[in-house]
Coordinates of C-alpha atoms in Angstrom, one line a residue:
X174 CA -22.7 6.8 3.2
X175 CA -23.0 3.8 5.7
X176 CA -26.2 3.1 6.9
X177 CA -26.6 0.6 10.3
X178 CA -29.5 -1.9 10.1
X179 CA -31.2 -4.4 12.8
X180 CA -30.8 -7.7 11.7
X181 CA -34.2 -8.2 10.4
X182 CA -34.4 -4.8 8.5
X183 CA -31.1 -5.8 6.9
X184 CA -32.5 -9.3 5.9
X185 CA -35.2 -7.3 3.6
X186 CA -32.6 -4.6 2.5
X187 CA -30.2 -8.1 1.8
X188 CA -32.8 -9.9 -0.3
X189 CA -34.4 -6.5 -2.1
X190 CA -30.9 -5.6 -3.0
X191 CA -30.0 -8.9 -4.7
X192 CA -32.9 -8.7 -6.4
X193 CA -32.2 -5.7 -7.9
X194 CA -28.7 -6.4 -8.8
X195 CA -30.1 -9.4 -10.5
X196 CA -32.4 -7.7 -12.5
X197 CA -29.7 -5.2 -13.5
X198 CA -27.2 -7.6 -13.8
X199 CA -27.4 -7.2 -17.9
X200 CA -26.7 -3.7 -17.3
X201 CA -23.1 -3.9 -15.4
X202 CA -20.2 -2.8 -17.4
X203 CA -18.2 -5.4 -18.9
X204 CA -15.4 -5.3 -17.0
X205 CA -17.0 -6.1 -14.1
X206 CA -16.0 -9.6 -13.4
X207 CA -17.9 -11.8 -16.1
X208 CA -15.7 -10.3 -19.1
X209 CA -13.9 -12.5 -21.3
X210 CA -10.1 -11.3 -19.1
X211 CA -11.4 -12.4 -16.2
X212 CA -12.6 -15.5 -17.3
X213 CA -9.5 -16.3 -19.8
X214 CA -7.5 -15.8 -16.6
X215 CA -9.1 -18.2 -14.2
X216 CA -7.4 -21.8 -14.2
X217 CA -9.2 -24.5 -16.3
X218 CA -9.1 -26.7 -13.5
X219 CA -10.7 -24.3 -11.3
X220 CA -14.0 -26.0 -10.1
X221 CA -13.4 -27.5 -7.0
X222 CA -13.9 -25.3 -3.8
X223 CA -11.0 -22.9 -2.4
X224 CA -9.9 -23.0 1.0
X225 CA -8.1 -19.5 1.4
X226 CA -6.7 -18.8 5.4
X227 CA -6.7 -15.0 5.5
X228 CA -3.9 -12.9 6.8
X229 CA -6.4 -13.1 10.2
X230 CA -6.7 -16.5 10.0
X231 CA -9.8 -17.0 9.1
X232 CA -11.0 -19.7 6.6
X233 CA -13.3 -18.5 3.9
X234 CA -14.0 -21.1 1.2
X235 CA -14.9 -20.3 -2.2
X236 CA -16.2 -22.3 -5.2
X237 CA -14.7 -20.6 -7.8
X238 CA -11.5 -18.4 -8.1
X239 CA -12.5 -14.8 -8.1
X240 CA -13.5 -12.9 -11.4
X241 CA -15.5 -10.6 -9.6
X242 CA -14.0 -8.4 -6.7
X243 CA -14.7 -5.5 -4.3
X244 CA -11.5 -3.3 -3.3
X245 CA -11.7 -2.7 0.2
X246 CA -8.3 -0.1 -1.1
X247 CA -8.1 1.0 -4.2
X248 CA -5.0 1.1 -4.3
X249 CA -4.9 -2.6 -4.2
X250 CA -5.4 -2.6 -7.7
X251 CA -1.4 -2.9 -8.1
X252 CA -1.2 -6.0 -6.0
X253 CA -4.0 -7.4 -8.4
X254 CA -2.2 -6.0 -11.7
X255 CA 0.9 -8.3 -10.6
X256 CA -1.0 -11.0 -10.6
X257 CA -3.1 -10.6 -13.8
X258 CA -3.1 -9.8 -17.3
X259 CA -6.5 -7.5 -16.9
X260 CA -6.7 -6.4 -13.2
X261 CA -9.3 -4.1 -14.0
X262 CA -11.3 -6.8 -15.4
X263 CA -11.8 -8.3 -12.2
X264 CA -12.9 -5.4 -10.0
X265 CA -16.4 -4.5 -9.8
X266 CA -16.2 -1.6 -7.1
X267 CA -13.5 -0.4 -5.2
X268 CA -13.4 2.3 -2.3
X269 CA -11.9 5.4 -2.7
X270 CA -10.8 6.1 0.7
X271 CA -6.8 4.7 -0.4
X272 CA -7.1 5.3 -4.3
X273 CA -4.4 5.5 -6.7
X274 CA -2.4 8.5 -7.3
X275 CA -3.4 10.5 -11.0
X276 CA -0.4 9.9 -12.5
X277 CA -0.9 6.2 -12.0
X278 CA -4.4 5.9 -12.8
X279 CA -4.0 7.7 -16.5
X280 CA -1.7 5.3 -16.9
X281 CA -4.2 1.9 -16.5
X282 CA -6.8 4.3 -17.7
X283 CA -4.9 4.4 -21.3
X284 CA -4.1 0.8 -20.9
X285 CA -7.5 -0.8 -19.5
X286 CA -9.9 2.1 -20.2
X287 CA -12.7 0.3 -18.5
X288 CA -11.3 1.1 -15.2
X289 CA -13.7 4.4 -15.0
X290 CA -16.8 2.1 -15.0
X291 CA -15.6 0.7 -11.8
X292 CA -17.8 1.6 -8.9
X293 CA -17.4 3.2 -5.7
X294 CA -18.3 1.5 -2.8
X295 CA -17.3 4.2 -0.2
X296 CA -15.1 6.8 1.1
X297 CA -13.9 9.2 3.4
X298 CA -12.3 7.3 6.6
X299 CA -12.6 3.8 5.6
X300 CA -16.6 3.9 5.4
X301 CA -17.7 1.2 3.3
X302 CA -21.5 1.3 1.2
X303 CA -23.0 -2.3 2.1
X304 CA -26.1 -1.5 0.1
X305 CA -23.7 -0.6 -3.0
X306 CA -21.2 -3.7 -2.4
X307 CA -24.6 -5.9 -2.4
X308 CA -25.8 -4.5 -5.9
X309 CA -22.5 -5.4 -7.4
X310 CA -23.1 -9.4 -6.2
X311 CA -19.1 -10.1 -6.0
X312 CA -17.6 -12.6 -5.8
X313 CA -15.4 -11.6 -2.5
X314 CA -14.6 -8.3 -0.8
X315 CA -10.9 -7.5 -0.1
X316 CA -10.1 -5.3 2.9
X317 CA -7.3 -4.5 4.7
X318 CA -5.9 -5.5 8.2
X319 CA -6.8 -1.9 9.8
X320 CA -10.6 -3.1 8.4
X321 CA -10.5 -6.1 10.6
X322 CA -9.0 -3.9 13.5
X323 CA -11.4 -1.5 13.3
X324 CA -14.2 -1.7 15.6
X325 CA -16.6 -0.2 13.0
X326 CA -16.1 -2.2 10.6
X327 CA -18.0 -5.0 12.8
X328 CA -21.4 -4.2 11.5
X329 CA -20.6 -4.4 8.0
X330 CA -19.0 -7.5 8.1
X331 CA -22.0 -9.0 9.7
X332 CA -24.3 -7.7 7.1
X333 CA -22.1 -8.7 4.4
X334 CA -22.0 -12.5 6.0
X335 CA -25.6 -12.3 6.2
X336 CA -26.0 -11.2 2.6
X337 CA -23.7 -14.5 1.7
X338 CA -20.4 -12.3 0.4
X339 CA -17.0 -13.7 1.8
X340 CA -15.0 -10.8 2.7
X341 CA -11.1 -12.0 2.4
X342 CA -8.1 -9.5 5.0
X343 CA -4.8 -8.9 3.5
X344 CA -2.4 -6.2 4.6
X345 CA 1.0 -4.4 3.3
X346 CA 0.3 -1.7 5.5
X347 CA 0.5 -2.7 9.0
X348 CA 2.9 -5.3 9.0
X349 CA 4.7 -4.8 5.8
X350 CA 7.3 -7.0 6.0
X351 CA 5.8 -10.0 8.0
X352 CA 2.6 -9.7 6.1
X353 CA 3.3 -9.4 2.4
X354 CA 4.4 -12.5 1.2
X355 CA 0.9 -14.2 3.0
X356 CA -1.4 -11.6 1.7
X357 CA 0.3 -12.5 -2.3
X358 CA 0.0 -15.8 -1.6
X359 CA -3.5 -15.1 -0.5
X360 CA -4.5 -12.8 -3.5
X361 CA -2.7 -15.8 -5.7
X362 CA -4.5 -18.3 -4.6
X363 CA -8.0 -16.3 -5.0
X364 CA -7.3 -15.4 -8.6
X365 CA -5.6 -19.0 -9.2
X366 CA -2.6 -17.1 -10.1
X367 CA -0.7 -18.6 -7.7
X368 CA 2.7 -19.3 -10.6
X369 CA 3.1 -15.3 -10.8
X370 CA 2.3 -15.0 -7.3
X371 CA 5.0 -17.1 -6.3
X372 CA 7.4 -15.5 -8.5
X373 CA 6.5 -11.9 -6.8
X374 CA 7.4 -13.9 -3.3
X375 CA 10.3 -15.4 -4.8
X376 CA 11.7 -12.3 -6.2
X377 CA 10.9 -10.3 -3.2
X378 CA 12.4 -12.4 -0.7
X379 CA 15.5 -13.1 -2.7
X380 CA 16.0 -9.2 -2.3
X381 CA 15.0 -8.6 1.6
X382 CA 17.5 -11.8 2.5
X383 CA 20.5 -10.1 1.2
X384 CA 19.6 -7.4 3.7
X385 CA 18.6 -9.4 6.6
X386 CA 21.7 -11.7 5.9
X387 CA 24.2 -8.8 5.9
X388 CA 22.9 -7.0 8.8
X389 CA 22.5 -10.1 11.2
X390 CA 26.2 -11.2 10.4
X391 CA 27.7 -8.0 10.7
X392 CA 25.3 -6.3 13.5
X393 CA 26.1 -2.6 12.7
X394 CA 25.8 0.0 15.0
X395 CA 22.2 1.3 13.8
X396 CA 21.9 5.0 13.4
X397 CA 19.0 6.7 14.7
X398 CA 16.6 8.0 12.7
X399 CA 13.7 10.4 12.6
X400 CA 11.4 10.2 9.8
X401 CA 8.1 13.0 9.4
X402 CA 5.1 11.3 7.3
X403 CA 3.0 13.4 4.4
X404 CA 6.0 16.0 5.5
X405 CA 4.9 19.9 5.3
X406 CA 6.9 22.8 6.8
X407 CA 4.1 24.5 8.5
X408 CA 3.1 21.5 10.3
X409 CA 6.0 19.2 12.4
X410 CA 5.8 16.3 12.3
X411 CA 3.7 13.4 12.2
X412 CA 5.8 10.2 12.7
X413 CA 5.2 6.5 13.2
X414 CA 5.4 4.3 16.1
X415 CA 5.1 0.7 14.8
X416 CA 4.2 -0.6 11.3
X417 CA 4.6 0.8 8.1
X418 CA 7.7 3.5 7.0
X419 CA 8.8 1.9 11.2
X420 CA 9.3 -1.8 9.4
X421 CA 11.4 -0.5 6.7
X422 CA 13.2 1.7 8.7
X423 CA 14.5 -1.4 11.4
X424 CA 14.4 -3.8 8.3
X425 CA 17.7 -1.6 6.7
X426 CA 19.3 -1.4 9.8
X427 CA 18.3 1.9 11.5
X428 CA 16.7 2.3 14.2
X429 CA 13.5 4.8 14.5
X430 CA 13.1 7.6 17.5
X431 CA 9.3 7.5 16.8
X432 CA 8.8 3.5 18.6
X433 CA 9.6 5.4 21.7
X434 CA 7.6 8.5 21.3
X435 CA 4.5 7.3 19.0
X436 CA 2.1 5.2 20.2
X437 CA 0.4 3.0 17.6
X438 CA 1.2 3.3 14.4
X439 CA 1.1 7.1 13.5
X440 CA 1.2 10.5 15.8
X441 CA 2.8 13.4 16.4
X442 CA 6.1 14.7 17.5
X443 CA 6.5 18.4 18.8
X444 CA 9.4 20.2 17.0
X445 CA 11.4 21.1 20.3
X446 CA 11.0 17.2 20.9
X447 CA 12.4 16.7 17.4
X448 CA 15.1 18.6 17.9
X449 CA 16.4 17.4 21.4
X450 CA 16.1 13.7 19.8
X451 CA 18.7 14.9 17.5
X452 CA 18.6 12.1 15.2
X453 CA 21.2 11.2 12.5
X454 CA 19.0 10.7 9.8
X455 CA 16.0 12.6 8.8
X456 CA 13.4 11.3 6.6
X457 CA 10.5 12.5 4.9
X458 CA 7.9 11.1 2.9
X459 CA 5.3 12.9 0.8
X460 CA 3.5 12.9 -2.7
X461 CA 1.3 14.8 -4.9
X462 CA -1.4 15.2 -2.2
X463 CA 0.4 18.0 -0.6
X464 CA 1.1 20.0 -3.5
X465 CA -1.4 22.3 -2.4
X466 CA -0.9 22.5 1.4
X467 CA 2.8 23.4 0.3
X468 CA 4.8 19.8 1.2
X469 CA 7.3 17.5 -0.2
X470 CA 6.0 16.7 -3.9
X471 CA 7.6 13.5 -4.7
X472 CA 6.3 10.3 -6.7
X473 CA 4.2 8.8 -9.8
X474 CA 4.6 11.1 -12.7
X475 CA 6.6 14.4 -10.6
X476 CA 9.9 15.8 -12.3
X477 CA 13.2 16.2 -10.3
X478 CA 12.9 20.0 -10.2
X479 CA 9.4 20.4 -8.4
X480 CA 10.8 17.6 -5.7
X481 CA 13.8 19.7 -5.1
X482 CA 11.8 22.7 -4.6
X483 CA 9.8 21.1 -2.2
X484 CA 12.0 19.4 -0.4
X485 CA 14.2 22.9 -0.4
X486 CA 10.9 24.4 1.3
X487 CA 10.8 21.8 4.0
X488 CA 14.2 21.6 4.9
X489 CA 14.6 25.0 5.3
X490 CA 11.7 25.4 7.9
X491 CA 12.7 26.7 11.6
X492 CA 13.6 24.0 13.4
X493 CA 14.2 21.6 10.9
X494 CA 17.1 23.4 9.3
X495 CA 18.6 23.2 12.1
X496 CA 19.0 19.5 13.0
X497 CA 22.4 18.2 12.6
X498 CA 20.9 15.5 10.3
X499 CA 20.0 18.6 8.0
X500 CA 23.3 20.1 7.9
X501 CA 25.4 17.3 7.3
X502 CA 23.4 16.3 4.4
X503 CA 21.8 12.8 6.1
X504 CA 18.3 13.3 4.6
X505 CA 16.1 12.0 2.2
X506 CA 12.9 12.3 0.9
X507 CA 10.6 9.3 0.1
X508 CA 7.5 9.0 -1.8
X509 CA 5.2 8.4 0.5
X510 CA 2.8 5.4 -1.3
X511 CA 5.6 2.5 -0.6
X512 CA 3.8 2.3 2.2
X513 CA 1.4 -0.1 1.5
X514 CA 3.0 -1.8 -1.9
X515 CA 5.5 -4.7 -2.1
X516 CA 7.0 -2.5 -3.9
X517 CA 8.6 -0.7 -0.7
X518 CA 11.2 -3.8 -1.4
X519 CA 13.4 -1.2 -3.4
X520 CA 13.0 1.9 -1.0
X521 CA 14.3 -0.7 2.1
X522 CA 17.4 -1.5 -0.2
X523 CA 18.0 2.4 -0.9
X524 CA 17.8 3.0 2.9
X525 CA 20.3 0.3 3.6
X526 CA 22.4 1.8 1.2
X527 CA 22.0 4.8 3.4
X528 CA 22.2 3.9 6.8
X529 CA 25.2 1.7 5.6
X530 CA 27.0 2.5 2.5
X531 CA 30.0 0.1 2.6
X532 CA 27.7 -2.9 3.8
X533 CA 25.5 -2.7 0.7
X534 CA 27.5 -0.6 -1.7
X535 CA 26.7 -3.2 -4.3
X536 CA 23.0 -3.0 -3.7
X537 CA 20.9 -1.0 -6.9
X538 CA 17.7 -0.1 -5.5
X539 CA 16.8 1.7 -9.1
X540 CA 17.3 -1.3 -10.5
X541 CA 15.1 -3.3 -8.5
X542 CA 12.1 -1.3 -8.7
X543 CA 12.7 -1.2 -12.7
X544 CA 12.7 -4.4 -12.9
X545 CA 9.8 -5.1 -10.5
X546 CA 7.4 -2.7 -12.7
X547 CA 9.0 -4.7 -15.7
X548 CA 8.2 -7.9 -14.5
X549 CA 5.4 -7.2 -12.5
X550 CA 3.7 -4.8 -13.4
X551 CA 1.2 -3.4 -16.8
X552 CA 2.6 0.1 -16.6
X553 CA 5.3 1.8 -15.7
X554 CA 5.6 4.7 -13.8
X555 CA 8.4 7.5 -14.3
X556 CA 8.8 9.8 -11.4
X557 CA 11.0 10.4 -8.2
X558 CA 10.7 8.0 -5.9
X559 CA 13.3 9.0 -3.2
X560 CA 15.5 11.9 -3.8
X561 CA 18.8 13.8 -1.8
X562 CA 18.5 17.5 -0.1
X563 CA 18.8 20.3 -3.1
X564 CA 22.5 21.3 -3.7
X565 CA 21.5 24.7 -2.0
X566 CA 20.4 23.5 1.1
X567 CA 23.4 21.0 1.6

């Protein structure tokens, strides 16, 4: 719950609450941020202030690199776990509003089993629990881009400046491929783990350059392409406008119908619009969230046969069945949490490989994303991660 406070009012809260913390401090679990991970991970050399420019610009300066976080995402823990041994070591509390799939989170529950002692600092539609973020006396709160956009978000970061916690933006959400290799450098520099972050950039740029390379020199003809977010048969179709599932869509050489019909990042398309757009590619993304609302299942820890049902269910819906995209076998569905990952990397490469098959026949996009949970990553995932139309409804 998010409770507003005059300035004064919220002085006394500030000071109570630290006090508190203080006095509990003996208390906290032990992941959370003094443990011996987070310190073994932090640089020997690290005593000298940090100067980190934010993905707004903003300079927040540290004097220490960060043991002790709050996740503005939770979801962000897989940026952190690319960057450290013991991700889960480092975060004190973490919003549930974006959290990590289940699949997912038994995995770094078997694996760091201190991540249910993290606390929750909020939910619901990006609120965020000042009072609880002040008990947990971070060292820095990481939020997203949409957190800085976001008009209410203003009176929590004043009390969290007045309460002497740096809040830090990053974002692989709004601006995927502009803003992920700034916000890793960002996280890299706040955890001094700037070596690994660098070999994330390194490795995910080497892979988006073979992309923008080819399609610059050989300008193809971009087909047009419609693509329905958290996908569900009963209700069509949610698209996006800018951002996001749009970035990966132009970055692999399509072009996507819902710049000119979405405003802002996401919205909604009518199906008799849909259908009069006629687009040669149809897209749609989904995950284990809408098992029970009867969408595409698709992601961490789902088997090949409950995707194809689902995906059968959805393509068969009035309307959609009968877009020329459908029939000629130009769909695909996409799990839907690239979205905000630089993991997205490998789903770009699989919808080059798509959009044009002889330009990047030699591309592997399986590969890729193997050998970026390999590399960077503590666990790996099984599961579908982008998968054809069913035989049957070819």
């Amino acid at each position: 719950m998010i409770r507003e406070f005059s300035p004064l009012c919220f002085k006394t809260l500030a000071a109570v609450a630290i006090g508190c913390a203080l006095l509990l401090a003996p208390t906290f679990p032990a992941n959370a941020g003094s443990s011996p991970a987070a310190a073994n991970e932090m640089q020997p050399d690290a005593k000298h202030d940090i100067e980190i420019v934010d993905i707004t610009g903003r300079k927040v300066t540290l004097s220490h690199p960060a043991s002790r976080v709050v996740l503005g995402d939770a979801r962000h823990i897989m940026e952190l776990a690319m960057l450290l041994d013991d991700p889960v070591a480092h975060i004190a509390g973490w919003r549930q509003d974006k959290s990590l799939d289940p699949a997912r989170y038994r995995l770094f529950a078997e694996k760091f089993p201190a991540i249910d002692d993290i606390a929750t600092v909020g939910a619901g539609n990006r609120q965020l629990s000042v009072e609880n973020v002040i008990a947990l006396q971070p060292d820095v709160v990481i939020l997203s881009l949409l957190d800085a956009e976001n008009p209410a978000t203003e009176v929590q970061l004043q009390q969290l400046s007045e309460a002497s916690i740096p809040v830090i933006f990053v974002d692989f959400f709004s601006h995927p491929i502009e803003n992920t290799e700034p916000s890793m450098a960002i996280l890299g520099q706040l955890f001094a783990a700037e070596q690994k972050a660098t070999e994330l950039i390194e490795f995910y740029n080497a892979h988006l350059d073979v992309i923008r390379d080819r399609i610059a020199q050989a300008n193809p003809e971009r087909p047009r392409v419609f693509i329905q977010v958290h996908a569900t048969p009963q209700r069509c179709c949610a698209s996006v406008g800018s951002g996001v599932f749009h970035d990966f869509i132009q970055a692999a050489g399509g072009y996507n119908l819902g710049q000119d019909n979405v405003p802002g990042i996401m919205g909604n398309i009518g199906l008799e619009n849909l259908i009069a757009l006629d687009p040669d590619f149809f897209l749609a993304t989904g995950g284990v969230h809408l098992r029970d609302r009867g969408g595409l299942v698709i992601g961490a820890g789902v088997s090949q046969d409950e995707t194809d049902r689902s995906f059968a269910q959805l393509l068969s819906a009035p309307g959609i069945a009968e877009l020329r995209a459908v029939k000629s076998g130009q769909v695909l569905g996409i799990w839907h949490l690239f979205n905000d990952s630089p993991m997205h990397i490998a789903l770009i490469e699989e919808l080059a490989k798509r959009f044009h098959p002889r330009l990047f026949a030699d591309l592997d996009p399986a590969a890729t994303l193997h050998d970026m949970q390999a590399r960077f990553s503590p666990i790996a995932s099984d599961g579908v991660w982008w998968s054809d139309a069913p035989a049957k409804v070819e």
